[in-house]
């Protein structure tokens, strides 16, 4: 393990190959981590490092301003917090697919959290959106919408029991409102799709996030752009 420590900043590359930056000051706590598989791709590593720097700079500025306002107005200041962690979903010959977990706290009743997706196209050497591999947003909705809504209804019933009746506030969200992950059980081709609804997207904060995994079927293959179709396989 390599460890470099300043007054409040630490960077480590652990046995699991996670590059992590952690920082604690009087106004905030900051954490950012990504896997070695991403760090080994120079342009992707540069993007992640730039993203980390932007996130830290915004946190530092926002928390400093909030601390100054609290002192001026004479009320307690609650330290801010922000973190982002990237993990490998799968690595196939064509794609490195990552999932991201982000969390922030800025003095409210509870922290906010969310999910992210990042796909690196190894063939062309650039980052793409997970939705870019499909023909269009309309096709994505037509392909996954029904199965997603059915799975969400089942999962809400499991979590809420008798309280999981018709919800006038949280309807089944469109697939475009979800985080879409490209996954693989073989490491050879994409054969499953993950869909995540963050808190407040498909239910209350107390319900947490909803995540389901759908197999790649013949219908899914038809929804994939021809240039990517050989990189997918039936589950």
PDB file of C-alpha atoms in Angstrom:
ATOM      1  CA  UNK A   1       0.000   0.000   0.000  1.00  0.00           C
ATOM      2  CA  UNK A   2       1.181   3.488  -0.861  1.00  0.00           C
ATOM      3  CA  UNK A   3       0.053   6.200   1.527  1.00  0.00           C
ATOM      4  CA  UNK A   4       0.745   9.913   1.297  1.00  0.00           C
ATOM      5  CA  UNK A   5      -0.596  12.057   4.100  1.00  0.00           C
ATOM      6  CA  UNK A   6      -0.740  15.831   4.284  1.00  0.00           C
ATOM      7  CA  UNK A   7      -2.338  17.788   7.108  1.00  0.00           C
ATOM      8  CA  UNK A   8      -5.825  16.646   6.186  1.00  0.00           C
ATOM      9  CA  UNK A   9      -5.535  14.784   2.886  1.00  0.00           C
ATOM     10  CA  UNK A  10      -4.820  11.102   2.250  1.00  0.00           C
ATOM     11  CA  UNK A  11      -4.481   9.106  -0.953  1.00  0.00           C
ATOM     12  CA  UNK A  12      -4.176   5.329  -0.959  1.00  0.00           C
ATOM     13  CA  UNK A  13      -4.071   2.455  -3.403  1.00  0.00           C
ATOM     14  CA  UNK A  14      -5.146  -0.552  -1.397  1.00  0.00           C
ATOM     15  CA  UNK A  15      -4.980  -4.277  -1.982  1.00  0.00           C
ATOM     16  CA  UNK A  16      -8.308  -4.117  -3.798  1.00  0.00           C
ATOM     17  CA  UNK A  17      -6.854  -1.613  -6.249  1.00  0.00           C
ATOM     18  CA  UNK A  18      -8.985   1.325  -5.138  1.00  0.00           C
ATOM     19  CA  UNK A  19      -7.618   4.833  -5.634  1.00  0.00           C
ATOM     20  CA  UNK A  20      -9.093   6.892  -2.813  1.00  0.00           C
ATOM     21  CA  UNK A  21      -8.823  10.495  -1.672  1.00  0.00           C
ATOM     22  CA  UNK A  22     -10.115  11.466   1.768  1.00  0.00           C
ATOM     23  CA  UNK A  23     -10.093  14.895   3.369  1.00  0.00           C
ATOM     24  CA  UNK A  24     -11.501  16.310   6.584  1.00  0.00           C
ATOM     25  CA  UNK A  25     -11.445  19.984   7.527  1.00  0.00           C
ATOM     26  CA  UNK A  26     -13.346  22.236   9.925  1.00  0.00           C
ATOM     27  CA  UNK A  27     -16.056  22.741   7.307  1.00  0.00           C
ATOM     28  CA  UNK A  28     -16.325  19.495   5.355  1.00  0.00           C
ATOM     29  CA  UNK A  29     -15.481  15.830   4.853  1.00  0.00           C
ATOM     30  CA  UNK A  30     -14.688  14.626   1.349  1.00  0.00           C
ATOM     31  CA  UNK A  31     -14.189  11.142  -0.109  1.00  0.00           C
ATOM     32  CA  UNK A  32     -13.657  10.049  -3.704  1.00  0.00           C
ATOM     33  CA  UNK A  33     -12.673   6.577  -4.899  1.00  0.00           C
ATOM     34  CA  UNK A  34     -12.358   4.670  -8.151  1.00  0.00           C
ATOM     35  CA  UNK A  35     -11.096   1.177  -9.073  1.00  0.00           C
ATOM     36  CA  UNK A  36      -7.695   0.329 -10.516  1.00  0.00           C
ATOM     37  CA  UNK A  37      -9.343  -0.898 -13.720  1.00  0.00           C
ATOM     38  CA  UNK A  38     -10.425   2.686 -14.389  1.00  0.00           C
ATOM     39  CA  UNK A  39      -7.144   4.197 -13.238  1.00  0.00           C
ATOM     40  CA  UNK A  40      -5.203   2.074 -15.718  1.00  0.00           C
ATOM     41  CA  UNK A  41      -6.892   3.863 -18.642  1.00  0.00           C
ATOM     42  CA  UNK A  42      -5.010   7.165 -18.845  1.00  0.00           C
ATOM     43  CA  UNK A  43      -7.739   9.407 -20.338  1.00  0.00           C
ATOM     44  CA  UNK A  44     -10.374   7.920 -18.043  1.00  0.00           C
ATOM     45  CA  UNK A  45      -8.103   8.425 -15.040  1.00  0.00           C
ATOM     46  CA  UNK A  46      -7.608  12.057 -16.105  1.00  0.00           C
ATOM     47  CA  UNK A  47     -11.383  12.542 -16.287  1.00  0.00           C
ATOM     48  CA  UNK A  48     -11.898  10.974 -12.860  1.00  0.00           C
ATOM     49  CA  UNK A  49      -9.167  13.121 -11.316  1.00  0.00           C
ATOM     50  CA  UNK A  50     -10.697  16.248 -12.866  1.00  0.00           C
ATOM     51  CA  UNK A  51     -14.136  15.218 -11.609  1.00  0.00           C
ATOM     52  CA  UNK A  52     -12.677  14.715  -8.143  1.00  0.00           C
ATOM     53  CA  UNK A  53     -11.042  18.156  -8.217  1.00  0.00           C
ATOM     54  CA  UNK A  54     -14.273  19.855  -9.336  1.00  0.00           C
ATOM     55  CA  UNK A  55     -16.290  18.086  -6.666  1.00  0.00           C
ATOM     56  CA  UNK A  56     -13.814  18.969  -3.907  1.00  0.00           C
ATOM     57  CA  UNK A  57     -13.565  22.624  -5.003  1.00  0.00           C
ATOM     58  CA  UNK A  58     -17.352  23.062  -5.006  1.00  0.00           C
ATOM     59  CA  UNK A  59     -17.654  21.404  -1.601  1.00  0.00           C
ATOM     60  CA  UNK A  60     -14.928  23.631  -0.156  1.00  0.00           C
ATOM     61  CA  UNK A  61     -16.517  26.803  -1.548  1.00  0.00           C
ATOM     62  CA  UNK A  62     -20.080  25.925  -0.538  1.00  0.00           C
ATOM     63  CA  UNK A  63     -19.163  24.835   2.981  1.00  0.00           C
ATOM     64  CA  UNK A  64     -16.978  27.905   3.555  1.00  0.00           C
ATOM     65  CA  UNK A  65     -19.829  30.183   2.471  1.00  0.00           C
ATOM     66  CA  UNK A  66     -22.294  28.328   4.711  1.00  0.00           C
ATOM     67  CA  UNK A  67     -19.935  28.546   7.671  1.00  0.00           C
ATOM     68  CA  UNK A  68     -19.505  32.286   7.144  1.00  0.00           C
ATOM     69  CA  UNK A  69     -23.281  32.774   6.902  1.00  0.00           C
ATOM     70  CA  UNK A  70     -23.827  30.751  10.088  1.00  0.00           C
ATOM     71  CA  UNK A  71     -21.307  32.883  11.964  1.00  0.00           C
ATOM     72  CA  UNK A  72     -22.850  36.099  10.653  1.00  0.00           C
ATOM     73  CA  UNK A  73     -26.400  35.068  11.529  1.00  0.00           C
ATOM     74  CA  UNK A  74     -25.449  33.476  14.848  1.00  0.00           C
ATOM     75  CA  UNK A  75     -26.694  29.942  14.289  1.00  0.00           C
ATOM     76  CA  UNK A  76     -24.853  26.595  14.507  1.00  0.00           C
ATOM     77  CA  UNK A  77     -22.955  25.370  11.482  1.00  0.00           C
ATOM     78  CA  UNK A  78     -23.155  21.712  10.525  1.00  0.00           C
ATOM     79  CA  UNK A  79     -20.158  20.367   8.669  1.00  0.00           C
ATOM     80  CA  UNK A  80     -20.775  19.474   5.031  1.00  0.00           C
ATOM     81  CA  UNK A  81     -20.060  16.061   3.548  1.00  0.00           C
ATOM     82  CA  UNK A  82     -19.634  14.776   0.002  1.00  0.00           C
ATOM     83  CA  UNK A  83     -18.502  11.424  -1.370  1.00  0.00           C
ATOM     84  CA  UNK A  84     -18.404   9.564  -4.654  1.00  0.00           C
ATOM     85  CA  UNK A  85     -17.397   5.941  -5.156  1.00  0.00           C
ATOM     86  CA  UNK A  86     -17.011   4.221  -8.516  1.00  0.00           C
ATOM     87  CA  UNK A  87     -17.121   0.413  -8.781  1.00  0.00           C
ATOM     88  CA  UNK A  88     -16.715  -2.016 -11.654  1.00  0.00           C
ATOM     89  CA  UNK A  89     -19.975  -3.507 -12.887  1.00  0.00           C
ATOM     90  CA  UNK A  90     -18.230  -5.479 -15.606  1.00  0.00           C
ATOM     91  CA  UNK A  91     -15.298  -5.374 -17.986  1.00  0.00           C
ATOM     92  CA  UNK A  92     -15.797  -6.967 -21.404  1.00  0.00           C
ATOM     93  CA  UNK A  93     -13.520  -6.811 -24.445  1.00  0.00           C
ATOM     94  CA  UNK A  94     -15.494  -3.739 -25.625  1.00  0.00           C
ATOM     95  CA  UNK A  95     -16.670  -1.998 -22.451  1.00  0.00           C
ATOM     96  CA  UNK A  96     -15.576  -1.058 -18.962  1.00  0.00           C
ATOM     97  CA  UNK A  97     -18.860  -0.426 -17.151  1.00  0.00           C
ATOM     98  CA  UNK A  98     -18.809   1.406 -13.821  1.00  0.00           C
ATOM     99  CA  UNK A  99     -21.493   2.235 -11.295  1.00  0.00           C
ATOM    100  CA  UNK A 100     -21.211   5.279  -9.091  1.00  0.00           C
ATOM    101  CA  UNK A 101     -22.602   6.041  -5.661  1.00  0.00           C
ATOM    102  CA  UNK A 102     -22.748   9.696  -4.631  1.00  0.00           C
ATOM    103  CA  UNK A 103     -23.788  11.149  -1.294  1.00  0.00           C
ATOM    104  CA  UNK A 104     -23.905  14.691   0.053  1.00  0.00           C
ATOM    105  CA  UNK A 105     -24.945  16.486   3.217  1.00  0.00           C
ATOM    106  CA  UNK A 106     -25.372  20.244   3.525  1.00  0.00           C
ATOM    107  CA  UNK A 107     -27.033  20.700   6.891  1.00  0.00           C
ATOM    108  CA  UNK A 108     -30.513  19.367   6.151  1.00  0.00           C
ATOM    109  CA  UNK A 109     -32.558  16.687   7.845  1.00  0.00           C
ATOM    110  CA  UNK A 110     -30.649  13.883   6.120  1.00  0.00           C
ATOM    111  CA  UNK A 111     -28.004  13.329   3.432  1.00  0.00           C
ATOM    112  CA  UNK A 112     -28.920  12.991  -0.209  1.00  0.00           C
ATOM    113  CA  UNK A 113     -27.739  10.066  -2.289  1.00  0.00           C
ATOM    114  CA  UNK A 114     -27.835   8.937  -5.882  1.00  0.00           C
ATOM    115  CA  UNK A 115     -26.463   6.554  -8.470  1.00  0.00           C
ATOM    116  CA  UNK A 116     -24.393   7.070 -11.605  1.00  0.00           C
ATOM    117  CA  UNK A 117     -23.311   5.126 -14.660  1.00  0.00           C
ATOM    118  CA  UNK A 118     -20.070   5.451 -16.600  1.00  0.00           C
ATOM    119  CA  UNK A 119     -19.144   3.396 -19.660  1.00  0.00           C
ATOM    120  CA  UNK A 120     -15.738   3.426 -21.326  1.00  0.00           C
ATOM    121  CA  UNK A 121     -15.718   2.202 -24.923  1.00  0.00           C
ATOM    122  CA  UNK A 122     -12.354   0.504 -25.276  1.00  0.00           C
ATOM    123  CA  UNK A 123     -12.628   0.192 -29.045  1.00  0.00           C
ATOM    124  CA  UNK A 124     -12.907   3.924 -29.709  1.00  0.00           C
ATOM    125  CA  UNK A 125     -11.113   5.062 -26.554  1.00  0.00           C
ATOM    126  CA  UNK A 126     -13.738   7.373 -25.116  1.00  0.00           C
ATOM    127  CA  UNK A 127     -16.491   7.620 -22.537  1.00  0.00           C
ATOM    128  CA  UNK A 128     -20.086   7.098 -23.662  1.00  0.00           C
ATOM    129  CA  UNK A 129     -23.457   7.144 -21.935  1.00  0.00           C
ATOM    130  CA  UNK A 130     -24.951   3.738 -21.224  1.00  0.00           C
ATOM    131  CA  UNK A 131     -28.050   4.822 -23.138  1.00  0.00           C
ATOM    132  CA  UNK A 132     -25.906   5.578 -26.210  1.00  0.00           C
ATOM    133  CA  UNK A 133     -25.693   1.888 -27.094  1.00  0.00           C
ATOM    134  CA  UNK A 134     -29.434   1.801 -27.784  1.00  0.00           C
ATOM    135  CA  UNK A 135     -31.286   3.089 -30.829  1.00  0.00           C
ATOM    136  CA  UNK A 136     -33.197   5.889 -29.072  1.00  0.00           C
ATOM    137  CA  UNK A 137     -34.785   6.918 -25.753  1.00  0.00           C
ATOM    138  CA  UNK A 138     -38.182   5.916 -27.116  1.00  0.00           C
ATOM    139  CA  UNK A 139     -36.897   2.450 -27.962  1.00  0.00           C
ATOM    140  CA  UNK A 140     -35.340   2.132 -24.502  1.00  0.00           C
ATOM    141  CA  UNK A 141     -38.686   2.946 -22.889  1.00  0.00           C
ATOM    142  CA  UNK A 142     -40.579   0.541 -25.153  1.00  0.00           C
ATOM    143  CA  UNK A 143     -38.067  -2.242 -24.483  1.00  0.00           C
ATOM    144  CA  UNK A 144     -37.681  -1.979 -20.708  1.00  0.00           C
ATOM    145  CA  UNK A 145     -40.650   0.038 -19.454  1.00  0.00           C
ATOM    146  CA  UNK A 146     -43.183  -2.729 -18.886  1.00  0.00           C
ATOM    147  CA  UNK A 147     -40.762  -5.124 -17.207  1.00  0.00           C
ATOM    148  CA  UNK A 148     -39.358  -2.319 -15.050  1.00  0.00           C
ATOM    149  CA  UNK A 149     -42.790  -1.212 -13.816  1.00  0.00           C
ATOM    150  CA  UNK A 150     -43.832  -4.782 -13.035  1.00  0.00           C
ATOM    151  CA  UNK A 151     -40.632  -5.440 -11.084  1.00  0.00           C
ATOM    152  CA  UNK A 152     -40.978  -2.139  -9.212  1.00  0.00           C
ATOM    153  CA  UNK A 153     -44.554  -2.975  -8.193  1.00  0.00           C
ATOM    154  CA  UNK A 154     -43.423  -6.353  -6.855  1.00  0.00           C
ATOM    155  CA  UNK A 155     -40.493  -4.878  -4.942  1.00  0.00           C
ATOM    156  CA  UNK A 156     -42.590  -2.083  -3.414  1.00  0.00           C
ATOM    157  CA  UNK A 157     -45.065  -4.699  -2.201  1.00  0.00           C
ATOM    158  CA  UNK A 158     -42.234  -6.616  -0.525  1.00  0.00           C
ATOM    159  CA  UNK A 159     -40.952  -3.518   1.252  1.00  0.00           C
ATOM    160  CA  UNK A 160     -44.239  -1.858   2.162  1.00  0.00           C
ATOM    161  CA  UNK A 161     -46.586  -4.813   2.535  1.00  0.00           C
ATOM    162  CA  UNK A 162     -50.187  -3.719   2.925  1.00  0.00           C
ATOM    163  CA  UNK A 163     -49.159  -0.076   2.468  1.00  0.00           C
ATOM    164  CA  UNK A 164     -47.999  -0.674  -1.103  1.00  0.00           C
ATOM    165  CA  UNK A 165     -51.251   0.361  -2.726  1.00  0.00           C
ATOM    166  CA  UNK A 166     -51.696   2.825  -5.603  1.00  0.00           C
ATOM    167  CA  UNK A 167     -49.379   5.776  -5.026  1.00  0.00           C
ATOM    168  CA  UNK A 168     -50.687   9.181  -6.038  1.00  0.00           C
ATOM    169  CA  UNK A 169     -47.258  10.789  -5.663  1.00  0.00           C
ATOM    170  CA  UNK A 170     -44.742   8.274  -6.967  1.00  0.00           C
ATOM    171  CA  UNK A 171     -45.846   6.716 -10.229  1.00  0.00           C
ATOM    172  CA  UNK A 172     -43.686   4.241 -12.086  1.00  0.00           C
ATOM    173  CA  UNK A 173     -40.922   6.506 -13.435  1.00  0.00           C
ATOM    174  CA  UNK A 174     -39.799   6.486 -17.040  1.00  0.00           C
ATOM    175  CA  UNK A 175     -36.621   4.566 -17.786  1.00  0.00           C
ATOM    176  CA  UNK A 176     -34.984   7.889 -18.705  1.00  0.00           C
ATOM    177  CA  UNK A 177     -35.337   8.885 -15.022  1.00  0.00           C
ATOM    178  CA  UNK A 178     -33.328   5.841 -13.919  1.00  0.00           C
ATOM    179  CA  UNK A 179     -29.646   4.985 -13.841  1.00  0.00           C
ATOM    180  CA  UNK A 180     -28.984   2.392 -16.534  1.00  0.00           C
ATOM    181  CA  UNK A 181     -26.068  -0.008 -16.063  1.00  0.00           C
ATOM    182  CA  UNK A 182     -24.510  -2.361 -18.593  1.00  0.00           C
ATOM    183  CA  UNK A 183     -23.708  -5.690 -16.942  1.00  0.00           C
ATOM    184  CA  UNK A 184     -22.357  -9.126 -17.769  1.00  0.00           C
ATOM    185  CA  UNK A 185     -22.311 -12.479 -16.009  1.00  0.00           C
ATOM    186  CA  UNK A 186     -19.634 -13.811 -18.354  1.00  0.00           C
ATOM    187  CA  UNK A 187     -17.213 -10.917 -18.837  1.00  0.00           C
ATOM    188  CA  UNK A 188     -17.418 -11.609 -22.566  1.00  0.00           C
ATOM    189  CA  UNK A 189     -20.474  -9.619 -23.646  1.00  0.00           C
ATOM    190  CA  UNK A 190     -23.226  -7.497 -22.116  1.00  0.00           C
ATOM    191  CA  UNK A 191     -26.036  -9.873 -21.176  1.00  0.00           C
ATOM    192  CA  UNK A 192     -27.930  -8.017 -18.474  1.00  0.00           C
ATOM    193  CA  UNK A 193     -29.135  -4.486 -17.793  1.00  0.00           C
ATOM    194  CA  UNK A 194     -29.392  -2.854 -14.378  1.00  0.00           C
ATOM    195  CA  UNK A 195     -31.996  -0.166 -13.657  1.00  0.00           C
ATOM    196  CA  UNK A 196     -31.819   1.959 -10.504  1.00  0.00           C
ATOM    197  CA  UNK A 197     -34.383   4.417  -9.175  1.00  0.00           C
ATOM    198  CA  UNK A 198     -32.771   6.674  -6.588  1.00  0.00           C
ATOM    199  CA  UNK A 199     -34.619   7.813  -3.448  1.00  0.00           C
ATOM    200  CA  UNK A 200     -37.585  10.075  -4.305  1.00  0.00           C
ATOM    201  CA  UNK A 201     -37.643   8.815  -7.916  1.00  0.00           C
ATOM    202  CA  UNK A 202     -39.929   5.815  -7.363  1.00  0.00           C
ATOM    203  CA  UNK A 203     -40.724   6.119  -3.679  1.00  0.00           C
ATOM    204  CA  UNK A 204     -40.142   8.069  -0.490  1.00  0.00           C
ATOM    205  CA  UNK A 205     -36.717   8.650   1.025  1.00  0.00           C
ATOM    206  CA  UNK A 206     -37.469   5.998   3.636  1.00  0.00           C
ATOM    207  CA  UNK A 207     -37.998   3.387   0.911  1.00  0.00           C
ATOM    208  CA  UNK A 208     -34.470   3.902  -0.393  1.00  0.00           C
ATOM    209  CA  UNK A 209     -33.352   3.086  -3.912  1.00  0.00           C
ATOM    210  CA  UNK A 210     -34.965   0.456  -6.104  1.00  0.00           C
ATOM    211  CA  UNK A 211     -32.708  -1.643  -8.322  1.00  0.00           C
ATOM    212  CA  UNK A 212     -33.620  -4.434 -10.684  1.00  0.00           C
ATOM    213  CA  UNK A 213     -31.675  -6.449 -13.243  1.00  0.00           C
ATOM    214  CA  UNK A 214     -33.186  -7.472 -16.562  1.00  0.00           C
ATOM    215  CA  UNK A 215     -31.740 -10.079 -18.938  1.00  0.00           C
ATOM    216  CA  UNK A 216     -30.692  -9.294 -22.487  1.00  0.00           C
ATOM    217  CA  UNK A 217     -33.387 -10.845 -24.660  1.00  0.00           C
ATOM    218  CA  UNK A 218     -34.009 -10.895 -28.392  1.00  0.00           C
ATOM    219  CA  UNK A 219     -36.079  -7.725 -27.977  1.00  0.00           C
ATOM    220  CA  UNK A 220     -33.194  -6.036 -26.152  1.00  0.00           C
ATOM    221  CA  UNK A 221     -30.783  -7.040 -28.901  1.00  0.00           C
ATOM    222  CA  UNK A 222     -33.066  -5.410 -31.458  1.00  0.00           C
ATOM    223  CA  UNK A 223     -32.978  -2.208 -29.400  1.00  0.00           C
ATOM    224  CA  UNK A 224     -29.156  -2.073 -29.507  1.00  0.00           C
ATOM    225  CA  UNK A 225     -27.521  -0.002 -32.233  1.00  0.00           C
ATOM    226  CA  UNK A 226     -26.000  -2.222 -34.953  1.00  0.00           C
ATOM    227  CA  UNK A 227     -22.484  -0.988 -34.199  1.00  0.00           C
ATOM    228  CA  UNK A 228     -22.722  -2.414 -30.665  1.00  0.00           C
ATOM    229  CA  UNK A 229     -24.860  -5.496 -31.278  1.00  0.00           C
ATOM    230  CA  UNK A 230     -21.932  -7.935 -31.501  1.00  0.00           C
ATOM    231  CA  UNK A 231     -20.889  -6.840 -28.009  1.00  0.00           C
ATOM    232  CA  UNK A 232     -24.171  -8.058 -26.496  1.00  0.00           C
ATOM    233  CA  UNK A 233     -25.392 -11.608 -25.937  1.00  0.00           C
ATOM    234  CA  UNK A 234     -28.576 -13.335 -24.841  1.00  0.00           C
ATOM    235  CA  UNK A 235     -28.755 -14.224 -21.172  1.00  0.00           C
TER     236      UNK A 235
END
